[in-house]
XYZ file of N, CA, C and O in Angstrom:
692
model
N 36.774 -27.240 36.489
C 37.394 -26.019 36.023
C 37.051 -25.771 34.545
O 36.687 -24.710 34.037
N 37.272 -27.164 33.861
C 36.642 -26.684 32.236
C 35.036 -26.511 32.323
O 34.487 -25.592 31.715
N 34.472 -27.229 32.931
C 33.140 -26.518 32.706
C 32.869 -24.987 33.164
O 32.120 -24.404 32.380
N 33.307 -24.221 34.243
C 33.244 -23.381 35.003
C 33.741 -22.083 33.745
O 33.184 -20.991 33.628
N 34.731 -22.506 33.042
C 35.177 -21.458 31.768
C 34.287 -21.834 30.751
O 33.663 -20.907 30.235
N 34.029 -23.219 30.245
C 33.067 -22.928 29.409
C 31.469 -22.033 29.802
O 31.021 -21.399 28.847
N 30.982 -21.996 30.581
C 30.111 -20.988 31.597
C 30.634 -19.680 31.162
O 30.009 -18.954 30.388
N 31.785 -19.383 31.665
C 32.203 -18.183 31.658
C 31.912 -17.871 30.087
O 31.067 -17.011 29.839
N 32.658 -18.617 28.879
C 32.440 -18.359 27.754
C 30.882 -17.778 27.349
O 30.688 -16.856 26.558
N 29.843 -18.518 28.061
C 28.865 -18.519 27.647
C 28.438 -17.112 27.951
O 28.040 -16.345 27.074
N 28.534 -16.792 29.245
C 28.351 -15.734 29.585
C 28.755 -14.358 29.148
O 28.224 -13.256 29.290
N 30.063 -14.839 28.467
C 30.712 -13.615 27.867
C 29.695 -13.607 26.604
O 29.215 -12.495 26.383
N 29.293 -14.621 25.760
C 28.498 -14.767 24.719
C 27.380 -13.959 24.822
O 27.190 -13.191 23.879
N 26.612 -13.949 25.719
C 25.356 -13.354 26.069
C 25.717 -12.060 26.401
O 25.118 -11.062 26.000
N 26.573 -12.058 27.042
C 26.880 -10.642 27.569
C 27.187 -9.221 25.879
O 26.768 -8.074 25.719
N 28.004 -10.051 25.069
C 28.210 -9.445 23.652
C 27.114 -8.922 22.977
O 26.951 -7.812 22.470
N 26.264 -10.056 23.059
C 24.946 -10.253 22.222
C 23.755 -9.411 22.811
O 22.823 -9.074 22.081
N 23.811 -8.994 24.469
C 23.253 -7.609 24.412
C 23.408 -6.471 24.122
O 22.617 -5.594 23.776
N 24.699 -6.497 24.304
C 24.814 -4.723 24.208
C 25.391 -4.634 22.342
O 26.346 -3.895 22.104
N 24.879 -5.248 21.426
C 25.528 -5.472 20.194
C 24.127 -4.879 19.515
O 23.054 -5.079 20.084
N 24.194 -4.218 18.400
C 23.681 -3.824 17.574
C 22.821 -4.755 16.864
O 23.200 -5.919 16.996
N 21.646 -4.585 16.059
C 20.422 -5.815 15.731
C 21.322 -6.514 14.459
O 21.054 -7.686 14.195
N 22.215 -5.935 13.790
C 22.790 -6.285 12.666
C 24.293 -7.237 13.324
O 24.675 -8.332 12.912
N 24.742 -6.636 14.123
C 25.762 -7.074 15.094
C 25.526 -8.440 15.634
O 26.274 -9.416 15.585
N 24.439 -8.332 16.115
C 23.824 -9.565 17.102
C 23.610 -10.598 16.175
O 24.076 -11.737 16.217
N 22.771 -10.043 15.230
C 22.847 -11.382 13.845
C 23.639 -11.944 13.516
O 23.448 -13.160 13.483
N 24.952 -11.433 13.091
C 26.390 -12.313 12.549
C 27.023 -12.465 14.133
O 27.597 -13.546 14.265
N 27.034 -11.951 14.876
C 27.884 -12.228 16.159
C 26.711 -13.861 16.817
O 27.086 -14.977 17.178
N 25.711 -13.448 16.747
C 25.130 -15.019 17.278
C 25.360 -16.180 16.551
O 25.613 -17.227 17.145
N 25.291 -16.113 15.056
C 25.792 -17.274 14.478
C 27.153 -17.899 14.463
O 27.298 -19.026 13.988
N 28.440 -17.032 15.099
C 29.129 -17.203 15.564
C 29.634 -17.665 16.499
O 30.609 -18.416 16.522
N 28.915 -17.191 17.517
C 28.937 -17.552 18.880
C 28.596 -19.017 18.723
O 29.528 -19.820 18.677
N 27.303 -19.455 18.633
C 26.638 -20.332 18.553
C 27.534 -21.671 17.652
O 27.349 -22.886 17.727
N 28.040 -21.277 17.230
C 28.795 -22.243 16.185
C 30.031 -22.805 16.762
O 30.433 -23.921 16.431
N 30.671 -22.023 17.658
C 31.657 -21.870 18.637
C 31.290 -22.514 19.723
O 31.858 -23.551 20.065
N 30.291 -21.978 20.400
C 30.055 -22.843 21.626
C 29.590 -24.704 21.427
O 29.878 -25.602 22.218
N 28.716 -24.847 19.960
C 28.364 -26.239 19.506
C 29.606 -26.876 19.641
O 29.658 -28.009 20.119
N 30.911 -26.103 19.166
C 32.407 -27.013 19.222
C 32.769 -27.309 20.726
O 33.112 -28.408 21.162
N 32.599 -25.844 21.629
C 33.702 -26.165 22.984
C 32.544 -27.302 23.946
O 32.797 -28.056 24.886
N 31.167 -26.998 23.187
C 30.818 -28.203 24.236
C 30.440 -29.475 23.831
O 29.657 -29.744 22.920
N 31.126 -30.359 24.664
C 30.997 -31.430 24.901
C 29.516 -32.662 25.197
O 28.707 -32.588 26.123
N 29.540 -33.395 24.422
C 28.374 -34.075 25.189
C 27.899 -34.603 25.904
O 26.789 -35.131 25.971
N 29.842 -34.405 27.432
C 29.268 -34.413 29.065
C 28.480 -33.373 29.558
O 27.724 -33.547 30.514
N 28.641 -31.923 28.775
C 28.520 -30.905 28.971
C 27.167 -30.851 29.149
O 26.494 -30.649 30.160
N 26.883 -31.054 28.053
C 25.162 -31.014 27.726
C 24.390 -31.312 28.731
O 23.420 -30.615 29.027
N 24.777 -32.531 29.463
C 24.300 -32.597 30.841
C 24.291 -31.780 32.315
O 23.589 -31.876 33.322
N 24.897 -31.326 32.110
C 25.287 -30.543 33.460
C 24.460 -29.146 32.926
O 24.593 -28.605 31.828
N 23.512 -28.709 34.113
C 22.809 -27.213 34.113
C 23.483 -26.453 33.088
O 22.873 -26.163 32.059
N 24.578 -26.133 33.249
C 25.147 -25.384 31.978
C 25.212 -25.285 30.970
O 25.133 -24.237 30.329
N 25.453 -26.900 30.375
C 25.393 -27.384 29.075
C 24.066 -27.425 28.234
O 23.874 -27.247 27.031
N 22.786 -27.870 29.795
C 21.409 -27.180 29.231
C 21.225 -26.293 28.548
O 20.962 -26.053 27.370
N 21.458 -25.639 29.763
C 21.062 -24.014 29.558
C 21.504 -23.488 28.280
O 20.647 -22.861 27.657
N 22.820 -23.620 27.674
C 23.243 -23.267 26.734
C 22.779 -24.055 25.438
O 22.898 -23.446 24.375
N 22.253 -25.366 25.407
C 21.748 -25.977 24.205
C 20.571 -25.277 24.361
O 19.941 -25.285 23.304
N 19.962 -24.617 25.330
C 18.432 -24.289 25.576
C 18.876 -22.589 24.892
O 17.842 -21.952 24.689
N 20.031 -21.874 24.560
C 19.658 -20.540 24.070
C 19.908 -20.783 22.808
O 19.090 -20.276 22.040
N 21.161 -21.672 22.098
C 21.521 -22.448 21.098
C 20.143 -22.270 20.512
O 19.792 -21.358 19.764
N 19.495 -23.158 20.907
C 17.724 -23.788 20.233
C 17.019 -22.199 20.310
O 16.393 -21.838 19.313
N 17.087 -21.563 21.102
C 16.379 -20.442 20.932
C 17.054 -19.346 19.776
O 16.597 -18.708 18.828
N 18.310 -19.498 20.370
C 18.635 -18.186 19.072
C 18.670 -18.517 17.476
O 18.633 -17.680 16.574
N 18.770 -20.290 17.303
C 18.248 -20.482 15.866
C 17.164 -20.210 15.549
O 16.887 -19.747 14.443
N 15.900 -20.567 16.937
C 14.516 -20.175 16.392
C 14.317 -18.927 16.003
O 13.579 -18.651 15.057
N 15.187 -17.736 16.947
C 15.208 -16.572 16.951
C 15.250 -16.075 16.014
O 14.548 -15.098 15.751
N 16.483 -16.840 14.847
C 16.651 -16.419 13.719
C 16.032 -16.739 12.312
O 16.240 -16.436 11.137
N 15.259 -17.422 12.962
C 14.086 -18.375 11.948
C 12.753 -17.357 11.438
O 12.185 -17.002 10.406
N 12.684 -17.131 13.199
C 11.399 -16.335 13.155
C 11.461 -14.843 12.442
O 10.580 -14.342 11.743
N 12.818 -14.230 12.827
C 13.316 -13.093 12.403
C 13.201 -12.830 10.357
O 12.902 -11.940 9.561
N 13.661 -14.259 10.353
C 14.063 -14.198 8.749
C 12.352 -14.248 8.289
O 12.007 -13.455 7.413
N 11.299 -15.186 8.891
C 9.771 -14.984 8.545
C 9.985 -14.521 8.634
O 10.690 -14.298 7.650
N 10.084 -13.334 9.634
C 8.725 -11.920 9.197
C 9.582 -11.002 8.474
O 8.939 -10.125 7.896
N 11.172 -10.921 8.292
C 11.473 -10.096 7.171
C 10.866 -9.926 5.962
O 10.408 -8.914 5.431
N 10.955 -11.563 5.443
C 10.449 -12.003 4.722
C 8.932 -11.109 4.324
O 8.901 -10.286 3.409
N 7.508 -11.508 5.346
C 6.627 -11.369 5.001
C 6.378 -9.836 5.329
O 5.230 -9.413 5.191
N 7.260 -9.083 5.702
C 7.233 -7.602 6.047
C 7.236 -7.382 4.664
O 6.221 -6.948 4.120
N 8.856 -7.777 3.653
C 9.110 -7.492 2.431
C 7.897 -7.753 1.241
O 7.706 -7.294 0.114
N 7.227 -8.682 2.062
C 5.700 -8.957 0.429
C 4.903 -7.853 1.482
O 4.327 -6.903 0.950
N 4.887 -7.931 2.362
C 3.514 -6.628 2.432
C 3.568 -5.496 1.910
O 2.672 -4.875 1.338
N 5.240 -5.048 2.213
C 5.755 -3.937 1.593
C 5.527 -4.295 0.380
O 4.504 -3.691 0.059
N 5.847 -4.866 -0.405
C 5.555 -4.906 -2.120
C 4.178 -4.746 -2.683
O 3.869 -4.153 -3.716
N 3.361 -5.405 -1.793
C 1.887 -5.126 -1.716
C 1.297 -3.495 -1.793
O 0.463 -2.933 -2.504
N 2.107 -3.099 -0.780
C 1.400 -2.152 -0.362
C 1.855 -1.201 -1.177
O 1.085 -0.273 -1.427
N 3.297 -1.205 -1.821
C 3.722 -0.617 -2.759
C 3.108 -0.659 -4.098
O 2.978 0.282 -4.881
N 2.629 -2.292 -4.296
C 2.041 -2.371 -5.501
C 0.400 -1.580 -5.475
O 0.078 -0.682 -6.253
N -0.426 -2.117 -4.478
C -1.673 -1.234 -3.962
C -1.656 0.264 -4.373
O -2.442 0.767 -5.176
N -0.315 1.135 -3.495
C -0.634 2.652 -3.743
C -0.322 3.024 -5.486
O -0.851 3.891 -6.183
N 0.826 1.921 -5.875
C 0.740 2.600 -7.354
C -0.175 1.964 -8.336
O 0.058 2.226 -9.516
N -1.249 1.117 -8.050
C -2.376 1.111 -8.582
C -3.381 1.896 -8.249
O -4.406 1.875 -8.930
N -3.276 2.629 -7.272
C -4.355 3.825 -6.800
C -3.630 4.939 -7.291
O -4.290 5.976 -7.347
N -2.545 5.002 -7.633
C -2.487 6.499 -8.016
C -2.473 6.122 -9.370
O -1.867 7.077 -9.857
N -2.733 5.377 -10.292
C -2.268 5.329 -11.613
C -4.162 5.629 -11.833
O -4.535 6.241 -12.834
N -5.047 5.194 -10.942
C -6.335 4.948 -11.125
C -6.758 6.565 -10.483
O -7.893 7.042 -10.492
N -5.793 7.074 -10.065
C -6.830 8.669 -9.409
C -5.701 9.452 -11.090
O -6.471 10.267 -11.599
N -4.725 9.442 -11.699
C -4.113 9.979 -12.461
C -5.302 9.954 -13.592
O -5.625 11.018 -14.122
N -5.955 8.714 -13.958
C -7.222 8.649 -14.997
C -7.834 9.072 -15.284
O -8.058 9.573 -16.386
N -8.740 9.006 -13.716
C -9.421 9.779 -13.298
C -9.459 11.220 -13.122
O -10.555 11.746 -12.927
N -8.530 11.844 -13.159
C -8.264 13.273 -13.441
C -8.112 13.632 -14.725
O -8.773 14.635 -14.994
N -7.370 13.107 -15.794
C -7.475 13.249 -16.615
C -8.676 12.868 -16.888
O -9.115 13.756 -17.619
N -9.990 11.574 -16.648
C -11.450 11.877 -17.370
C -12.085 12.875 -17.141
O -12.883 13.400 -17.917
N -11.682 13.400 -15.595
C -12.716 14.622 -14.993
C -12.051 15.642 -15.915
O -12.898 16.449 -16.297
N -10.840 15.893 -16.408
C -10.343 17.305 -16.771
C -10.986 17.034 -18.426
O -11.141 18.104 -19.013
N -11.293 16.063 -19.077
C -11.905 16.014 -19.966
C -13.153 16.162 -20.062
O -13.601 16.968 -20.877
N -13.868 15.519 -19.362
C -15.584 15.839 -19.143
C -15.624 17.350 -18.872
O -16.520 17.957 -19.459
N -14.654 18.184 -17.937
C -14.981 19.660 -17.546
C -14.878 20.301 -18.569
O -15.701 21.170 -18.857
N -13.600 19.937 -19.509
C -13.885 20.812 -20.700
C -14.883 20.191 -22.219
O -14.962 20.551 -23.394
N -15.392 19.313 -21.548
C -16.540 19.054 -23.080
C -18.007 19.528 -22.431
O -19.041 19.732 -23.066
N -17.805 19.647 -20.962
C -19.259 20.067 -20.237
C -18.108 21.938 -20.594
O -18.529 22.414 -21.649
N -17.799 22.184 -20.428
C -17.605 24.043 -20.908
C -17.871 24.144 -22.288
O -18.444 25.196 -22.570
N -17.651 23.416 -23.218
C -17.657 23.535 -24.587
C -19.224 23.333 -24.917
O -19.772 24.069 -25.738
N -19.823 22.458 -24.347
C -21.190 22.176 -24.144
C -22.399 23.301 -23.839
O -23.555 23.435 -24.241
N -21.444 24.113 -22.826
C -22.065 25.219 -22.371
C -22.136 26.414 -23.271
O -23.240 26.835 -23.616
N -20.850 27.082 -23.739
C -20.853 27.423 -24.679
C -21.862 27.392 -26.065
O -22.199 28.351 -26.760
N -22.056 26.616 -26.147
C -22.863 25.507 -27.372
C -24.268 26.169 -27.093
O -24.975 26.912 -27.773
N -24.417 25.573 -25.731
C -25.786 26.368 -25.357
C -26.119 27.426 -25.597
O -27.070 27.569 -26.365
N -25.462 28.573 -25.029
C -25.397 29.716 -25.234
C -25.695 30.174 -26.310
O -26.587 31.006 -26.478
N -25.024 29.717 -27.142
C -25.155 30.158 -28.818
C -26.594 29.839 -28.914
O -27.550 30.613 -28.880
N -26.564 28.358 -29.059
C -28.063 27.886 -29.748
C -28.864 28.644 -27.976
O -28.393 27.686 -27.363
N -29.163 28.985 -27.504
C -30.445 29.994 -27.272
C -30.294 31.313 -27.590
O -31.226 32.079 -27.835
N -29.067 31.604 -27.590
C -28.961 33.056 -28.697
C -29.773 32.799 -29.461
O -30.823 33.425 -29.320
N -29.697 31.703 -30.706
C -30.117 31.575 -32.019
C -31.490 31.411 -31.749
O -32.192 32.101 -32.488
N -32.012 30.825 -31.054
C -33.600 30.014 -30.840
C -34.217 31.249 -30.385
O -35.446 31.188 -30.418
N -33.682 32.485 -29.919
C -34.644 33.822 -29.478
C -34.248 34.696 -30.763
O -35.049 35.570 -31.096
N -33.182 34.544 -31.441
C -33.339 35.351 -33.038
C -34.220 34.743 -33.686
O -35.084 35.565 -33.992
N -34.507 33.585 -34.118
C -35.639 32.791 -34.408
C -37.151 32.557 -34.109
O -38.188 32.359 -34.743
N -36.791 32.668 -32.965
C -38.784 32.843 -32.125
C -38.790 34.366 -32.337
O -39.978 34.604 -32.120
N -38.152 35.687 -32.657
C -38.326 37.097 -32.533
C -38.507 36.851 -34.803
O -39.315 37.317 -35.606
N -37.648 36.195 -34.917
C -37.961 36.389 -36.535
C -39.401 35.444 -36.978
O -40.172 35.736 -37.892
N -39.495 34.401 -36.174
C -40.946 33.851 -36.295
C -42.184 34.787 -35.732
O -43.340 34.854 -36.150
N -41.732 35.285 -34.957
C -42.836 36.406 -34.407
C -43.161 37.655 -35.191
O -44.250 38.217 -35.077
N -41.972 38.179 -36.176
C -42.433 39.132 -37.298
C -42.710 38.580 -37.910
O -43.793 39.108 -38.160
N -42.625 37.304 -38.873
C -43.005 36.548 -39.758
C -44.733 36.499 -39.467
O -45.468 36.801 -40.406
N -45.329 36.113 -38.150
C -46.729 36.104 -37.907
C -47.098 37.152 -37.771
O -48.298 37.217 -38.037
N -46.499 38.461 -37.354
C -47.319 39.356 -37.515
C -47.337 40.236 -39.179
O -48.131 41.064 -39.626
N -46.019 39.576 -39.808
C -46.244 40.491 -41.535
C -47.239 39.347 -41.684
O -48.165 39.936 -42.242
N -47.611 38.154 -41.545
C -48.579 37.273 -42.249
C -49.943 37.691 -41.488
O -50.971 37.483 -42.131
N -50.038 38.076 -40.608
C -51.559 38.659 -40.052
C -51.781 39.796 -41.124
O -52.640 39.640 -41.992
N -50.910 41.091 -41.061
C -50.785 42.136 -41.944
C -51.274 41.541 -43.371
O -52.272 42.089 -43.838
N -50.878 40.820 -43.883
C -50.507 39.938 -45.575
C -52.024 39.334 -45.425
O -52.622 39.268 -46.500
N -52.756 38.877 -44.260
C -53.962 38.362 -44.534
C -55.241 39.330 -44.273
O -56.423 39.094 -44.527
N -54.694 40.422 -43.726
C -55.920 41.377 -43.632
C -56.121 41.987 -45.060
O -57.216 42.137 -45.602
N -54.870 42.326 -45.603
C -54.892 43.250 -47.015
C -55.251 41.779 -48.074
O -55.434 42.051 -49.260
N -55.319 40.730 -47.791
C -55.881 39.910 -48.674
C -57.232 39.521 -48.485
O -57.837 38.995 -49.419
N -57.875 39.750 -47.190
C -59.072 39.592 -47.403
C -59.591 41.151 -47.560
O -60.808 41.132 -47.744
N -59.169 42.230 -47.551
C -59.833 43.771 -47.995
C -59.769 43.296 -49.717
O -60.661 43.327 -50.565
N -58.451 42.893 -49.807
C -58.699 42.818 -51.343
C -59.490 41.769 -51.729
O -59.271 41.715 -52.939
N -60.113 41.080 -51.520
C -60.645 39.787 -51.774
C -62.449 40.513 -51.602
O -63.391 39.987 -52.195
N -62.580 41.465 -50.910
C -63.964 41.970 -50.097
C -63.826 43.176 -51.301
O -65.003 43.496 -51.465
N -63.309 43.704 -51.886
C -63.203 44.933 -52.797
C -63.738 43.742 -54.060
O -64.886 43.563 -54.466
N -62.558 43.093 -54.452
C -62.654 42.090 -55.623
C -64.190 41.380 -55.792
O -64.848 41.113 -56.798
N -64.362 41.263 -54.849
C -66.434 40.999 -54.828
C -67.174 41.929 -54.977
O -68.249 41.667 -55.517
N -66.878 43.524 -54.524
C -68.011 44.468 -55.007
C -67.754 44.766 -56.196
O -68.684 44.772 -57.002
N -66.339 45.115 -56.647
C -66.366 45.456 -58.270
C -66.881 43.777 -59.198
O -67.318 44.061 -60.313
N -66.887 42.646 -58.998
C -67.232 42.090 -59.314
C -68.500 41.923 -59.429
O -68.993 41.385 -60.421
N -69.213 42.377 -58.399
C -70.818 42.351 -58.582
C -71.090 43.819 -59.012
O -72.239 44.117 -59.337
N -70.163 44.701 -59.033
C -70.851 45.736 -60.343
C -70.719 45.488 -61.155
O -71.669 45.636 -61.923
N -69.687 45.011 -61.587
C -69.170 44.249 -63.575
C -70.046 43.236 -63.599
O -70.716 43.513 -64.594
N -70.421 42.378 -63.216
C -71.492 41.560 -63.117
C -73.009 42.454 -63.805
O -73.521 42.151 -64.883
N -73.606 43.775 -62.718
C -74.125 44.097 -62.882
C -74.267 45.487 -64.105
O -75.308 46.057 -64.433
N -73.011 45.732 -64.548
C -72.725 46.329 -65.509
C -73.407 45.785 -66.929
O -73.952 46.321 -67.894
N -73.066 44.385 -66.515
C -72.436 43.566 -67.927
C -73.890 43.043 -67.942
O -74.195 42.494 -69.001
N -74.966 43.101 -66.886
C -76.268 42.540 -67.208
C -76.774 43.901 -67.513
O -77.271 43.628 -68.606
N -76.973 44.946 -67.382
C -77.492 46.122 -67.704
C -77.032 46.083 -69.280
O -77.717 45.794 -70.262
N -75.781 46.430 -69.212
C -75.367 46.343 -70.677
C -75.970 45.615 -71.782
O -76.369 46.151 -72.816
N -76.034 44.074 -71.462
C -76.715 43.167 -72.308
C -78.694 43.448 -72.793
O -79.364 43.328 -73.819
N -79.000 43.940 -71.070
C -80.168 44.115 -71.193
C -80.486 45.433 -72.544
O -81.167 45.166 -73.535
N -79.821 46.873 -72.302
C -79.474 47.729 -73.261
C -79.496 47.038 -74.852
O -80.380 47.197 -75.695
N -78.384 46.318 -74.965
C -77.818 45.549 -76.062
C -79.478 44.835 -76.732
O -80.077 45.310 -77.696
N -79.817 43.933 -76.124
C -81.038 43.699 -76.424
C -82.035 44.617 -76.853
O -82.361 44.730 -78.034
N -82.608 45.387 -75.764
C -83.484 46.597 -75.890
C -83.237 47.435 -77.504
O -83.940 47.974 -78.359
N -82.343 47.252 -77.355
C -81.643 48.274 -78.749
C -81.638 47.427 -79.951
O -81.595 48.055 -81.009
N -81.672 46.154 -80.029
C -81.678 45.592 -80.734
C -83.363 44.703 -81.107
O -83.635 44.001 -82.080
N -84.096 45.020 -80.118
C -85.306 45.552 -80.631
C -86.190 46.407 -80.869
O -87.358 46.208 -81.203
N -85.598 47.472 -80.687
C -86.026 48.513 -81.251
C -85.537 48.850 -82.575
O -85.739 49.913 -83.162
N -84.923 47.923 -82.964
C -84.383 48.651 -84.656
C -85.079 48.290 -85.621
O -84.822 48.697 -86.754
């Protein structure tokens, strides 16, 4: 008869521990379990029943073994993975800020350009009058340079006529 209620106990145990909530089942099994280690006996243990029940005993500690691992290693993955995304966003935040910097030193750059080929076609258009007043500046220097040789070879030839005169006249006196 006492084994037949301790059974029953057990059964009521199991019976709790399904229909109980995952948080429920946690503190209600360590309970249970702690309870049933007292009502049974170590004739008990022998008899199918007493098995059976050291055999869920052993399971629901493992149960809770295994449970507490992987909380456990759920909680570092999670931290991981937490730590992971806020090193990727601290590394794309950078990165936006380098790209939003490079875009505006490549616009300012552009700009820049602009100007200096503005300037480099005021320059090649002012070098280009510059060669053509210096073509102009070298034609009227070689007309004058081609004039400056014929009056030179008349004063030349002035100045030998003259002398020749000068002479002539100066023997005839």
């Amino acid at each position: 008869k006492l084994t037949m209620q301790r059974g029953n106990l057990l059964l009521l145990c199991v019976a709790v521990l399904a229909h109980s909530s995952a948080h429920d089942k946690t503190v209600a099994a360590g309970h249970y379990a702690a309870l049933l280690e007292q009502v049974l006996s170590s004739e008990d243990r022998v008899t199918p029943v007493g098995k059976v029940t050291v055999m869920l005993t052993e399971m629901l500690t493992k149960g809770k073994s295994e449970l507490a691992e992987a909380k456990k290693e759920q909680s570092e993955y999670k931290t991981h993975c937490e730590t992971t995304i806020g090193d990727a966003e601290t590394s794309i935040d950078e990165l936006t800020i380098t790209q939003d910097t490079l875009s505006s030193s490549v616009g300012e750059l552009t700009t820049d350009i602009e100007g200096l080929s503005d300037s480099i076609k005021e320059h090649d258009k002012a070098h280009g009058d510059a060669l053509d007043d210096l073509d102009v500046l070298r034609k009227d220097r070689a007309a004058a340079k081609k004039r400056y040789a014929t009056e030179m070879a008349e004063l030349d030839a002035a100045i030998s006529a003259t002398d020749k005169a000068v002479k002539i006249l100066k023997a005839s006196e």
